[in-house]
XYZ file of N, CA and C in Angstrom:
747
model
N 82.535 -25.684 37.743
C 81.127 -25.651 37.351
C 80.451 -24.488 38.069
N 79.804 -23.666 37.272
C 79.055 -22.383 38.037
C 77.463 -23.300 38.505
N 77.078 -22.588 39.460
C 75.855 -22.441 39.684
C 74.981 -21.122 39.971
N 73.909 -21.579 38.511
C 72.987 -20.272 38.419
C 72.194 -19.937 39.746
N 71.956 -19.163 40.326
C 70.617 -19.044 41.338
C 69.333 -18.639 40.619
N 68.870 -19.035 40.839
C 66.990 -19.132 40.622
C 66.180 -18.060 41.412
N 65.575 -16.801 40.261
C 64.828 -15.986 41.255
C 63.750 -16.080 40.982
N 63.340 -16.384 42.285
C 61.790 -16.553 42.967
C 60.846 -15.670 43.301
N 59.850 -15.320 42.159
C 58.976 -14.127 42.321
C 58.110 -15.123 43.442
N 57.547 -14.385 44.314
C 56.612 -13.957 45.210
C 55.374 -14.859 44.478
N 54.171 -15.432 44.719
C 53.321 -15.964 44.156
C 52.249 -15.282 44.720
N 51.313 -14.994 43.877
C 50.039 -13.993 44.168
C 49.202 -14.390 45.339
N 48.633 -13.634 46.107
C 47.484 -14.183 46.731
C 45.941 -14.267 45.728
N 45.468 -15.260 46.375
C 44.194 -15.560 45.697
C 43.401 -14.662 45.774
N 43.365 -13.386 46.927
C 42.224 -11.936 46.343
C 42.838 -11.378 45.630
N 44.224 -11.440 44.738
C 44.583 -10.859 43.862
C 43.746 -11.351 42.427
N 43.736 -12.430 42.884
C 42.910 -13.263 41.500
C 41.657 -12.752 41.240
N 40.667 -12.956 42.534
C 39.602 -12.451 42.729
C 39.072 -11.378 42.278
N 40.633 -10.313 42.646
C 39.982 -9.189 42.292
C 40.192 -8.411 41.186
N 40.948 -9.940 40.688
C 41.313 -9.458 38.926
C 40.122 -9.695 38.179
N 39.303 -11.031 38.484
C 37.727 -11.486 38.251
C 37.193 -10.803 38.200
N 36.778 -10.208 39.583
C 35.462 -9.043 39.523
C 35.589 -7.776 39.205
N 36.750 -7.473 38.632
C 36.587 -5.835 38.270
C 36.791 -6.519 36.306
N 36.864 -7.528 35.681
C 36.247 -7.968 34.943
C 35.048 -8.186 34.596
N 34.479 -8.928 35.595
C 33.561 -9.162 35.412
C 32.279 -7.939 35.486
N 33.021 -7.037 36.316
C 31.930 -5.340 36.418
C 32.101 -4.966 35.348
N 33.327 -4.942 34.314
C 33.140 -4.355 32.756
C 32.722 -4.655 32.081
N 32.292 -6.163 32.106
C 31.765 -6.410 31.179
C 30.421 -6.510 31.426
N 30.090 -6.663 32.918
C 28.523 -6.424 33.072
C 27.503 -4.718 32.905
N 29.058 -4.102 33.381
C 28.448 -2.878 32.800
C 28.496 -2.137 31.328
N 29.165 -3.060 30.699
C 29.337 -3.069 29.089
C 27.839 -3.204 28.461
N 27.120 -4.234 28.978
C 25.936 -4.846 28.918
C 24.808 -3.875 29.280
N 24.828 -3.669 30.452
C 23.948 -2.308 31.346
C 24.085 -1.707 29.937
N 25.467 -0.671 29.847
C 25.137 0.299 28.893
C 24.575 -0.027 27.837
N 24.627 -1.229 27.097
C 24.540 -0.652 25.865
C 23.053 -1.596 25.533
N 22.079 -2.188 26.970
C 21.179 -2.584 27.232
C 20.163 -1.089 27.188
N 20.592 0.117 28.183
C 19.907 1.338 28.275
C 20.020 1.903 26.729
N 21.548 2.167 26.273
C 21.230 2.539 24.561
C 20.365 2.368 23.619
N 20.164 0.634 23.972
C 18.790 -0.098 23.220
C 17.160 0.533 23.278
N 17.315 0.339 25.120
C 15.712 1.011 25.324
C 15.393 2.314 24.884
N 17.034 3.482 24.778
C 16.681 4.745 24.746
C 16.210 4.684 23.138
N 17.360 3.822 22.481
C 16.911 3.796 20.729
C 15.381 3.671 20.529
N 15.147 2.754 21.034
C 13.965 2.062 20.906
C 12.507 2.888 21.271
N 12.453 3.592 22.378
C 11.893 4.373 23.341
C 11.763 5.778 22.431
N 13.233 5.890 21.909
C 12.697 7.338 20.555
C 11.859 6.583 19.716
N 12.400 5.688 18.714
C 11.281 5.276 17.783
C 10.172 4.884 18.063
N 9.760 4.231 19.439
C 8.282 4.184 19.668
C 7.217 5.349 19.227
N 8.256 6.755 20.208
C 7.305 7.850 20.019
C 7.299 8.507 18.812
N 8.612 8.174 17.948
C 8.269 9.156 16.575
C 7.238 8.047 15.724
N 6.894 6.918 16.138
C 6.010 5.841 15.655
C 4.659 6.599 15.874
N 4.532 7.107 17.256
C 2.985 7.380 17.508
C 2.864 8.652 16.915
N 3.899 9.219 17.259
C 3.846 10.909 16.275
C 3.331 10.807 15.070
N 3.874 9.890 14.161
C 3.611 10.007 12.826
C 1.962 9.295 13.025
N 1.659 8.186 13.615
C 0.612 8.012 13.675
C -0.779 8.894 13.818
N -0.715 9.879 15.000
C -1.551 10.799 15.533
C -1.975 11.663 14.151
N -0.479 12.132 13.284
C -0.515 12.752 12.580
C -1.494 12.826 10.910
N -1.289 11.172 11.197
C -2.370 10.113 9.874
C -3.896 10.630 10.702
N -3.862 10.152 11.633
C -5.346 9.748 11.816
C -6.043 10.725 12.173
N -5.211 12.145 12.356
C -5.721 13.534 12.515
C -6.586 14.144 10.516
N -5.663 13.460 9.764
C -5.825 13.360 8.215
C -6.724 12.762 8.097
N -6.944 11.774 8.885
C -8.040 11.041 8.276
C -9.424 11.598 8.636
N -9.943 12.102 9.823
C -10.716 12.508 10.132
C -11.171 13.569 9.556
N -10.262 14.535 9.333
C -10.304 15.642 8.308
C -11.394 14.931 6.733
N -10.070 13.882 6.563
C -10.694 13.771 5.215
C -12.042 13.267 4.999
N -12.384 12.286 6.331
C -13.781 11.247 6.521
C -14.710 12.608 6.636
N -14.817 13.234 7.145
C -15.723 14.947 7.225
C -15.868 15.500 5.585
N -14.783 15.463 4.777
C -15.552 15.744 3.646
C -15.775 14.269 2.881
N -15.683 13.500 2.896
C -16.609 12.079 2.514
C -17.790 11.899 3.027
N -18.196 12.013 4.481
C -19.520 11.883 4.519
C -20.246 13.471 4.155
N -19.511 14.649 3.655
C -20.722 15.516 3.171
C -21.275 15.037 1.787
N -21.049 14.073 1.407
C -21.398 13.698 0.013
C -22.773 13.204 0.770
N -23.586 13.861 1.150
C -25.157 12.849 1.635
C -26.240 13.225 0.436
N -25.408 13.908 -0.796
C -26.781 14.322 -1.882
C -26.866 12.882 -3.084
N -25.651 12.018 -2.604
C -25.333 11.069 -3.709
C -26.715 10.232 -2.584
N -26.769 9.668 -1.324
C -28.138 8.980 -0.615
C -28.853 9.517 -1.431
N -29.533 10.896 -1.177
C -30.538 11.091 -1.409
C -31.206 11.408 -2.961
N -30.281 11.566 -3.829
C -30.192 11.356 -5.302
C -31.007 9.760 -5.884
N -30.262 9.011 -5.092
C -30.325 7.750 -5.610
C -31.864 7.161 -4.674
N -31.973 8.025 -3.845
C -33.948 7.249 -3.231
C -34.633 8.429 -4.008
N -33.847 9.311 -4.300
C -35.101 10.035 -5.529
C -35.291 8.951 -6.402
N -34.303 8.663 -7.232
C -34.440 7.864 -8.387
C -35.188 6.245 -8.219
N -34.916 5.932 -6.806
C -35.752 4.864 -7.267
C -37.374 4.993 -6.749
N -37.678 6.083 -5.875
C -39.093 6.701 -5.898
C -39.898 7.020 -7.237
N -38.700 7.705 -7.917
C -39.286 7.555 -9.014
C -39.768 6.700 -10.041
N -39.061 5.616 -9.736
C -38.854 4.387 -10.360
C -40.796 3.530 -9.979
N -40.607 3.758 -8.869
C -41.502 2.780 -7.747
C -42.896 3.864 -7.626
N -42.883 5.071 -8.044
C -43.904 5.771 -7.960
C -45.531 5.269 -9.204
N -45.002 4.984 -10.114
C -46.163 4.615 -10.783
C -45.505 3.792 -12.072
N -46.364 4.016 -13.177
C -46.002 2.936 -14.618
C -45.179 3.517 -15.319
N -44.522 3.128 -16.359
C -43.522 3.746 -16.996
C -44.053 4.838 -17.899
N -45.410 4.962 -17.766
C -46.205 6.142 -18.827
C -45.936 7.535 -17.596
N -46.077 7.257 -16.680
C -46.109 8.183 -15.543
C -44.467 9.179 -14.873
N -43.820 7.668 -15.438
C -42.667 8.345 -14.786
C -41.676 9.747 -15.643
N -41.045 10.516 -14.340
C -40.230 11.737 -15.041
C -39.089 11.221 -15.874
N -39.265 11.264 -16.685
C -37.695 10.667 -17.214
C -36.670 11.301 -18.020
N -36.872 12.429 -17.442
C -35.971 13.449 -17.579
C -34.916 13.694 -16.446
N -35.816 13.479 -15.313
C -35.163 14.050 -14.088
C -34.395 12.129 -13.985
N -35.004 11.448 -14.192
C -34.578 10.025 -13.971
C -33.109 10.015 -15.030
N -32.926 10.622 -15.864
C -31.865 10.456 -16.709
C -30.669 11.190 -16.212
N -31.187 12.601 -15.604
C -30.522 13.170 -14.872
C -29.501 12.469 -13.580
N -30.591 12.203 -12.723
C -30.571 11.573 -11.626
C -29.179 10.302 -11.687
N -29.596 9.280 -12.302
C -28.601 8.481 -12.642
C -27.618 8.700 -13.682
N -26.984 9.902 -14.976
C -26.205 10.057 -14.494
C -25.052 11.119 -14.198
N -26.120 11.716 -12.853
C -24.857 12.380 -12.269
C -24.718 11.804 -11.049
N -25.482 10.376 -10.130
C -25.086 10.188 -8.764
C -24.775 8.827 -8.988
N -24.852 7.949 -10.141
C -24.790 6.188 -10.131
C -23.232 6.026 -10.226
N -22.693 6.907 -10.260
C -21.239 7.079 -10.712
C -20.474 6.630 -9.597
N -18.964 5.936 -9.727
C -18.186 5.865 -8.383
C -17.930 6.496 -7.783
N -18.123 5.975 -6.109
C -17.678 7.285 -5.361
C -16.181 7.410 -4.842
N -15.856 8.185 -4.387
C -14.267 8.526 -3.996
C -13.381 7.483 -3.533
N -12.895 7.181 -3.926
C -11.657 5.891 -2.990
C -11.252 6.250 -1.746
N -10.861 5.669 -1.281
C -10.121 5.562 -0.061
C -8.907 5.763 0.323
N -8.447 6.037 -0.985
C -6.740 5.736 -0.861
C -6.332 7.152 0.000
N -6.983 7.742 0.290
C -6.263 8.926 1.693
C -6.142 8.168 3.057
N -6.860 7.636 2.915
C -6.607 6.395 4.586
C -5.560 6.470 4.403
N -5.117 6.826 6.072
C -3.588 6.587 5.740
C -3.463 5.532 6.624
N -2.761 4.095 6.207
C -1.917 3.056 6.592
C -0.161 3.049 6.519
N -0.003 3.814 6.470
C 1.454 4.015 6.367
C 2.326 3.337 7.311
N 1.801 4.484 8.958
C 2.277 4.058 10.096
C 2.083 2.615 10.267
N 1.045 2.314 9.816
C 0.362 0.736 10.754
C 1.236 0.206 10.090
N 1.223 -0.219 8.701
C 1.571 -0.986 8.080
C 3.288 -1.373 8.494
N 3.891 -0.466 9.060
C 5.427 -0.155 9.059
C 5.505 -0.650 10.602
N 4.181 -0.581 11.639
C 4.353 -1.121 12.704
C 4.273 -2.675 12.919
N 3.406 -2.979 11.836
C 3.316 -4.983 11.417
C 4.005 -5.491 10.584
N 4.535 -4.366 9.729
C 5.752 -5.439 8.943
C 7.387 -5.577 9.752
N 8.304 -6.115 9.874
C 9.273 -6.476 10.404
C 8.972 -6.392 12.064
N 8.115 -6.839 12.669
C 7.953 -6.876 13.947
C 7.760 -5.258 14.757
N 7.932 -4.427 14.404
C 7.576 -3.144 14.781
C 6.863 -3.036 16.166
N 6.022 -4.073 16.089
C 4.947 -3.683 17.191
C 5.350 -3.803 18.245
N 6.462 -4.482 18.547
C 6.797 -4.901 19.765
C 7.831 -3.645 19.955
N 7.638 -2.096 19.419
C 8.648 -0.763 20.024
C 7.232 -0.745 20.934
N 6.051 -0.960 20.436
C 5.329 -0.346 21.403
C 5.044 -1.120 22.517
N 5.331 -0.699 23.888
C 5.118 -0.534 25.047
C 4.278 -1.049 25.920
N 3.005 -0.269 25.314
C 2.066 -0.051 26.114
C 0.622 -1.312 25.737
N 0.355 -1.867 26.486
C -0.544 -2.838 25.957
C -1.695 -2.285 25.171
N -2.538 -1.777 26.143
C -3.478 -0.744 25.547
C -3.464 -0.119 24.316
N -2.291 0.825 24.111
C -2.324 1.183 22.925
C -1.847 0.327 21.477
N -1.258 -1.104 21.708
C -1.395 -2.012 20.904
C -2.529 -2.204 20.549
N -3.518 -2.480 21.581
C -4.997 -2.763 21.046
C -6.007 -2.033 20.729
N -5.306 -0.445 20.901
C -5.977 0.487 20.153
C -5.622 0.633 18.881
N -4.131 0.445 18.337
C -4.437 0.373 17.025
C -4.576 -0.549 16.350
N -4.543 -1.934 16.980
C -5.228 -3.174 16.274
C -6.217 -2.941 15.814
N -7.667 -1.991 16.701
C -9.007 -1.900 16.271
C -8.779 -0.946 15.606
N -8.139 0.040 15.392
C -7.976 1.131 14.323
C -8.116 0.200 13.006
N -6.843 -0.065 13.110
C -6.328 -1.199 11.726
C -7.706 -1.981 11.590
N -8.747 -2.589 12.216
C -9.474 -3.332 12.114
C -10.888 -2.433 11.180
N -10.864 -1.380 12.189
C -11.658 -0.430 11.459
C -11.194 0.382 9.895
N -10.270 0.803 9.696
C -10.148 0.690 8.327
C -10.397 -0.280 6.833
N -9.712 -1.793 7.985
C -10.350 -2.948 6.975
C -11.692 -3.058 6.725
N -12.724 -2.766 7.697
C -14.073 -3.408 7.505
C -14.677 -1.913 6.860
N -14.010 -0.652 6.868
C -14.608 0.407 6.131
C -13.755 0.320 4.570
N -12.834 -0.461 4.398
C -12.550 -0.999 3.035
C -13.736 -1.847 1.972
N -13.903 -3.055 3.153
C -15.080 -3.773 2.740
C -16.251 -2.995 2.170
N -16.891 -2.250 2.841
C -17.917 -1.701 2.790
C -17.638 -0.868 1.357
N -16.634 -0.182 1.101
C -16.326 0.429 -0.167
C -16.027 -0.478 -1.116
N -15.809 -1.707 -1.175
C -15.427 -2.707 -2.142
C -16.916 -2.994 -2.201
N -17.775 -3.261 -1.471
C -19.227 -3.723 -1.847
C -20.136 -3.481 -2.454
N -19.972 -1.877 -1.779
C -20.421 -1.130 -3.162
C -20.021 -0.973 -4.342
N -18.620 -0.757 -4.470
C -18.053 -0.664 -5.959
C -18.632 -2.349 -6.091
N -18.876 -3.408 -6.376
C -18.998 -4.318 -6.800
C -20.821 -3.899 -7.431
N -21.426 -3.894 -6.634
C -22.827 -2.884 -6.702
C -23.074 -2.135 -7.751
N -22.148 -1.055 -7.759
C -22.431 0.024 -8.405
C -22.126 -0.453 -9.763
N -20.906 -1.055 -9.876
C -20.430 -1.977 -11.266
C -21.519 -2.783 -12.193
N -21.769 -3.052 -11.464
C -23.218 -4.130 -11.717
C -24.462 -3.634 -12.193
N -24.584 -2.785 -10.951
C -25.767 -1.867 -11.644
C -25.762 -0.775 -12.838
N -24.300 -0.399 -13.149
C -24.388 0.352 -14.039
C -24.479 -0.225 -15.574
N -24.305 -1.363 -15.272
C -24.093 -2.461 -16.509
C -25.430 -2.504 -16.678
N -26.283 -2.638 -15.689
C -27.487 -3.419 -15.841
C -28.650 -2.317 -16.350
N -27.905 -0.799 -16.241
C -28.291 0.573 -16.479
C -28.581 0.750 -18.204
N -27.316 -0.284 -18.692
C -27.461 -0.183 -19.876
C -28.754 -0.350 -20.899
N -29.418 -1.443 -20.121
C -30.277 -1.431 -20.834
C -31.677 -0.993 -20.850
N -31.693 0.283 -20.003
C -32.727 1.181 -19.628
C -32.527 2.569 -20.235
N -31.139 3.131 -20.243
C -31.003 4.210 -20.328
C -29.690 4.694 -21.978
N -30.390 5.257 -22.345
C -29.163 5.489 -23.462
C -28.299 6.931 -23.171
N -27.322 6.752 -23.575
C -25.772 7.874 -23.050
C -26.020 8.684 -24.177
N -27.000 8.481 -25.500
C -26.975 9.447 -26.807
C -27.224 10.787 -26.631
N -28.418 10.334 -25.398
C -28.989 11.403 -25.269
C -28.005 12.686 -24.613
N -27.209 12.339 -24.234
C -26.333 13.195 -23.100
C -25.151 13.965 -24.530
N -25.307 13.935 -25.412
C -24.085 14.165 -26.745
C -25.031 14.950 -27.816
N -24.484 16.222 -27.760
C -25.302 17.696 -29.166
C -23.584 17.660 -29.598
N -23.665 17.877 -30.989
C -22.732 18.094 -31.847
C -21.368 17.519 -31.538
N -21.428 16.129 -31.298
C -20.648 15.162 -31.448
C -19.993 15.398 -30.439
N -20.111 15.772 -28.934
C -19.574 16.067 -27.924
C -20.370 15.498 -27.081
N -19.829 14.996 -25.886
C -20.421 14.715 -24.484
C -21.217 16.071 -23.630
N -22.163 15.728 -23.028
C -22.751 16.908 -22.274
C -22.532 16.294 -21.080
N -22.821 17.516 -19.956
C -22.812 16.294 -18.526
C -24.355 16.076 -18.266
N -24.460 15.847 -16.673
C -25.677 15.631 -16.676
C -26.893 16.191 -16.774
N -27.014 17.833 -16.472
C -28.027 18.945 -16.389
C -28.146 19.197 -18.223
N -27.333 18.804 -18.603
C -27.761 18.991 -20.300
C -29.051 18.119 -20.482
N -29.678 16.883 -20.047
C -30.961 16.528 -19.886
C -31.798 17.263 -19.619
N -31.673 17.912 -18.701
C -33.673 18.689 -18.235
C -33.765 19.544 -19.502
N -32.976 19.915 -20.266
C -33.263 21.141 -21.258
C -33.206 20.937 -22.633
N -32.416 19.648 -22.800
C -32.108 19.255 -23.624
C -33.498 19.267 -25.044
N -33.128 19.280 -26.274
C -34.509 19.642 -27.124
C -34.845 18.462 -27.622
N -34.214 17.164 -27.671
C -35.256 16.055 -27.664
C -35.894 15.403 -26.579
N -36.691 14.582 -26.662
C -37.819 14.667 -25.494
C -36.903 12.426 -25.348
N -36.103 12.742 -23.867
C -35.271 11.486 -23.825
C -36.260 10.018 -23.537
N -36.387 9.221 -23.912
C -36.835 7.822 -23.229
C -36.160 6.881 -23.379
N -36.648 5.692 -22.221
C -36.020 4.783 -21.928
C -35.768 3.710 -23.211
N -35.217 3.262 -22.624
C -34.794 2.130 -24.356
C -35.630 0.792 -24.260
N -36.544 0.695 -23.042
C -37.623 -0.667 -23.210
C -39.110 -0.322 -22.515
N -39.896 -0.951 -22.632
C -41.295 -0.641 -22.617
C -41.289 -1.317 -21.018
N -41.166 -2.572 -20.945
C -40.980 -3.337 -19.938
C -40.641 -2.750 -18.362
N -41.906 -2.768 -17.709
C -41.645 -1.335 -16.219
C -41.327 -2.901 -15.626
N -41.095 -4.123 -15.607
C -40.658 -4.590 -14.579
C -39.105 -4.460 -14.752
N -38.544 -4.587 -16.259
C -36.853 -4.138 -15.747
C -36.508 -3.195 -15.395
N -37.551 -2.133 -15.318
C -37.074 -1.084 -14.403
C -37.210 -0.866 -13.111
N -38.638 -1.832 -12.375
C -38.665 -2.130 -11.383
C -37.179 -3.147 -10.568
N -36.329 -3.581 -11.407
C -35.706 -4.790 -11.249
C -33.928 -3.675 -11.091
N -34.275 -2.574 -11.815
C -33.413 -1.631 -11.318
C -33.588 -0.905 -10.209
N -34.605 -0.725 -9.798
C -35.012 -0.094 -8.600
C -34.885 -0.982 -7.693
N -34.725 -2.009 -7.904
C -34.596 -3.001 -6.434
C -32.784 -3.390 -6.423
N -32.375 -3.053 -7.511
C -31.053 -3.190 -7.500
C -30.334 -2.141 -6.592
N -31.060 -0.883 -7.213
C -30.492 0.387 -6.089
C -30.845 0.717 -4.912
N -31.746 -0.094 -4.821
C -32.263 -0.156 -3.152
C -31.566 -0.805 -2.385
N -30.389 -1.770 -2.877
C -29.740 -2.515 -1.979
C -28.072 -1.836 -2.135
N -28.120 -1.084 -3.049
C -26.819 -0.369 -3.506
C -26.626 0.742 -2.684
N -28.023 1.684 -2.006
C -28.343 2.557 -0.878
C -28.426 2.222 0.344
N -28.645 1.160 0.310
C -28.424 0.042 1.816
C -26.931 -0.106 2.002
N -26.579 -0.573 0.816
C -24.599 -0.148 1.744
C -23.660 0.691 1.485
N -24.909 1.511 0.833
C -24.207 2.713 0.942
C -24.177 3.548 2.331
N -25.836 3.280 2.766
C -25.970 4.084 4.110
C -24.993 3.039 5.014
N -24.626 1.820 4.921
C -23.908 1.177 6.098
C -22.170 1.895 6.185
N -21.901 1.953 4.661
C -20.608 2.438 4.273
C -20.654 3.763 5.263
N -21.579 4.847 5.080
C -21.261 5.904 5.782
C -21.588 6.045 7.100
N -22.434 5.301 7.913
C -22.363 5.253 9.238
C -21.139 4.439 9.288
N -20.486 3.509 8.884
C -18.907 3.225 9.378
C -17.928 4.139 9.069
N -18.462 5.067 8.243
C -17.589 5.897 8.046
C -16.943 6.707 9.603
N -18.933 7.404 10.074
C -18.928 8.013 11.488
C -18.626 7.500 12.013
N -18.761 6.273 12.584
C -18.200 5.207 13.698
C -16.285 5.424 13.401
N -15.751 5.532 12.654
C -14.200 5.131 12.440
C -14.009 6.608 12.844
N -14.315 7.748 12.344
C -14.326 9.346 12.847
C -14.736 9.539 14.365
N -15.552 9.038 14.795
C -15.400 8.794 16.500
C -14.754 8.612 16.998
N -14.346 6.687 16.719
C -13.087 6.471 17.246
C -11.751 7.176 17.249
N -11.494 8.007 15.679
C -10.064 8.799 15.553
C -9.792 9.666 16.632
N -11.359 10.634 16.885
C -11.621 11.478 17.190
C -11.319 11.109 19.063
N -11.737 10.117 19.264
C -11.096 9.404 20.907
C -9.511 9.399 20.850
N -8.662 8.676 20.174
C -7.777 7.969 20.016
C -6.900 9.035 19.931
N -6.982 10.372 18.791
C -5.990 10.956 18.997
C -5.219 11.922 20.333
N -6.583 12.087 21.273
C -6.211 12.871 22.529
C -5.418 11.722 23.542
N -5.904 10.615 23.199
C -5.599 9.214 24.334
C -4.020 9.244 23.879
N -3.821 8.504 22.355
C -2.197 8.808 22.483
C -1.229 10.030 23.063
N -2.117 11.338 22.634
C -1.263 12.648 22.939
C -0.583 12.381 24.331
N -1.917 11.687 24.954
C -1.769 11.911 26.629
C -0.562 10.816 27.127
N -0.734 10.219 25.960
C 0.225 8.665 26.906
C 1.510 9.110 26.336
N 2.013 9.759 25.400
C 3.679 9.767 24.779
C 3.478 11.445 24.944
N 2.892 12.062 25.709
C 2.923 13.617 26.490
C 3.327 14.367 24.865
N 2.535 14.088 23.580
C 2.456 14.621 22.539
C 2.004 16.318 23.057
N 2.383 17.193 21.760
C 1.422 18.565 22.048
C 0.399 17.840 20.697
């Protein structure tokens, strides 16, 4: 009968174990580290190409709010017209310049759709907001965003206004007069025009009843454009404040 011998490896010491553990456990903690810093660096670019593109809107916008509020001849068009309105009886009034008057300024005014929401919108939909950082500038463009909405309003109020009143225009003013040889004229074709234009009712209180209509249609209108200035202030703050915080040129 043979007998096999039995070879006997050596059995590890336990800092062998140990130190099979912790140089595990460093790879995989620094697996983590890295690709924890990858995250912030990802993240940390898109914040700033977030504010970049932002700065870049609201630099547009200001631009564009500067030629929206030079429209100040459509105000003062429309307190001509109802001075005129409110100046004396309907035997008295110009109603030439009144035909004029309303319509080349009763008309809609410019939309809004240059506001740019782009950025914002892309920072509140899928959680976005949370690339940004900085508390402060969260709550600077919350009130941005806030200020666009309530200078929306103000343009929806009027268009609701102006809608209304132009309907209600109808039955003061006839469009015939504005049409020589089966064509539309614009509005200066009135002062010269060779029939002598009048209103389509005798009745000076429905025209008084238009004049009180546009008196409240000039009331938000003037609110519309001081929010206009107020939102152009703020841009006008906001875009040097971001430059300074994400070291923009």
């Amino acid at each position: 009968m043979e007998v096999h011998a039995h070879t006997h490896t050596p059995r590890k010491k336990w800092t062998h174990y140990f130190w099979e553990f912790f140089m595990l456990f460093l790879a995989i903690t620094l697996g983590f580290f890295v690709e924890n810093q990858r995250e912030h660096y990802v993240e940390h670019r898109r914040e700033k190409q977030f504010i970049t593109s932002m700065v870049k809107e609201i630099e547009a916008d200001i631009y564009y709010v500067s030629w929206l509020l030079s429209d100040t001849t459509r105000k003062q068009a429309l307190d001509t017209l109802v001075g005129l309105i409110y100046s004396g009886n309907i035997n008295t009034i110009d109603i030439r310049k009144s035909y004029y008057l309303k319509r080349a300024y009763t008309g809609p005014i410019v939309p809004l759709n240059s506001l740019t929401k782009n950025t914002l919108t892309q920072l509140k939909s899928g959680g976005n907001m949370r690339l940004i950082r900085n508390r402060n500038v969260v709550d600077s463009l919350n009130k941005l965003d806030n200020f666009i909405a309530t200078t929306e309003g103000y343009l929806e109020d009027y268009g609701r206004l102006n809608y209304s009143n132009s309907e209600f225009a109808t039955r003061i003013f006839s469009e015939g007069y504005f049409r020589a040889n089966g064509h539309n004229r614009g509005a200066a074709y009135i002062l010269t025009s060779p029939s002598e234009p009048k209103f389509m009712t005798d009745d000076y209180r429905l025209l008084t009843e238009y004049a009180n209509r546009l008196t409240n249609q000039v009331r938000v209108l003037n609110n519309y454009n001081n929010w206009l200035k107020h939102y152009q202030e703020y841009c006008s703050r906001l875009v040097p404040y971001l430059k300074k915080e994400y070291h923009l040129k």
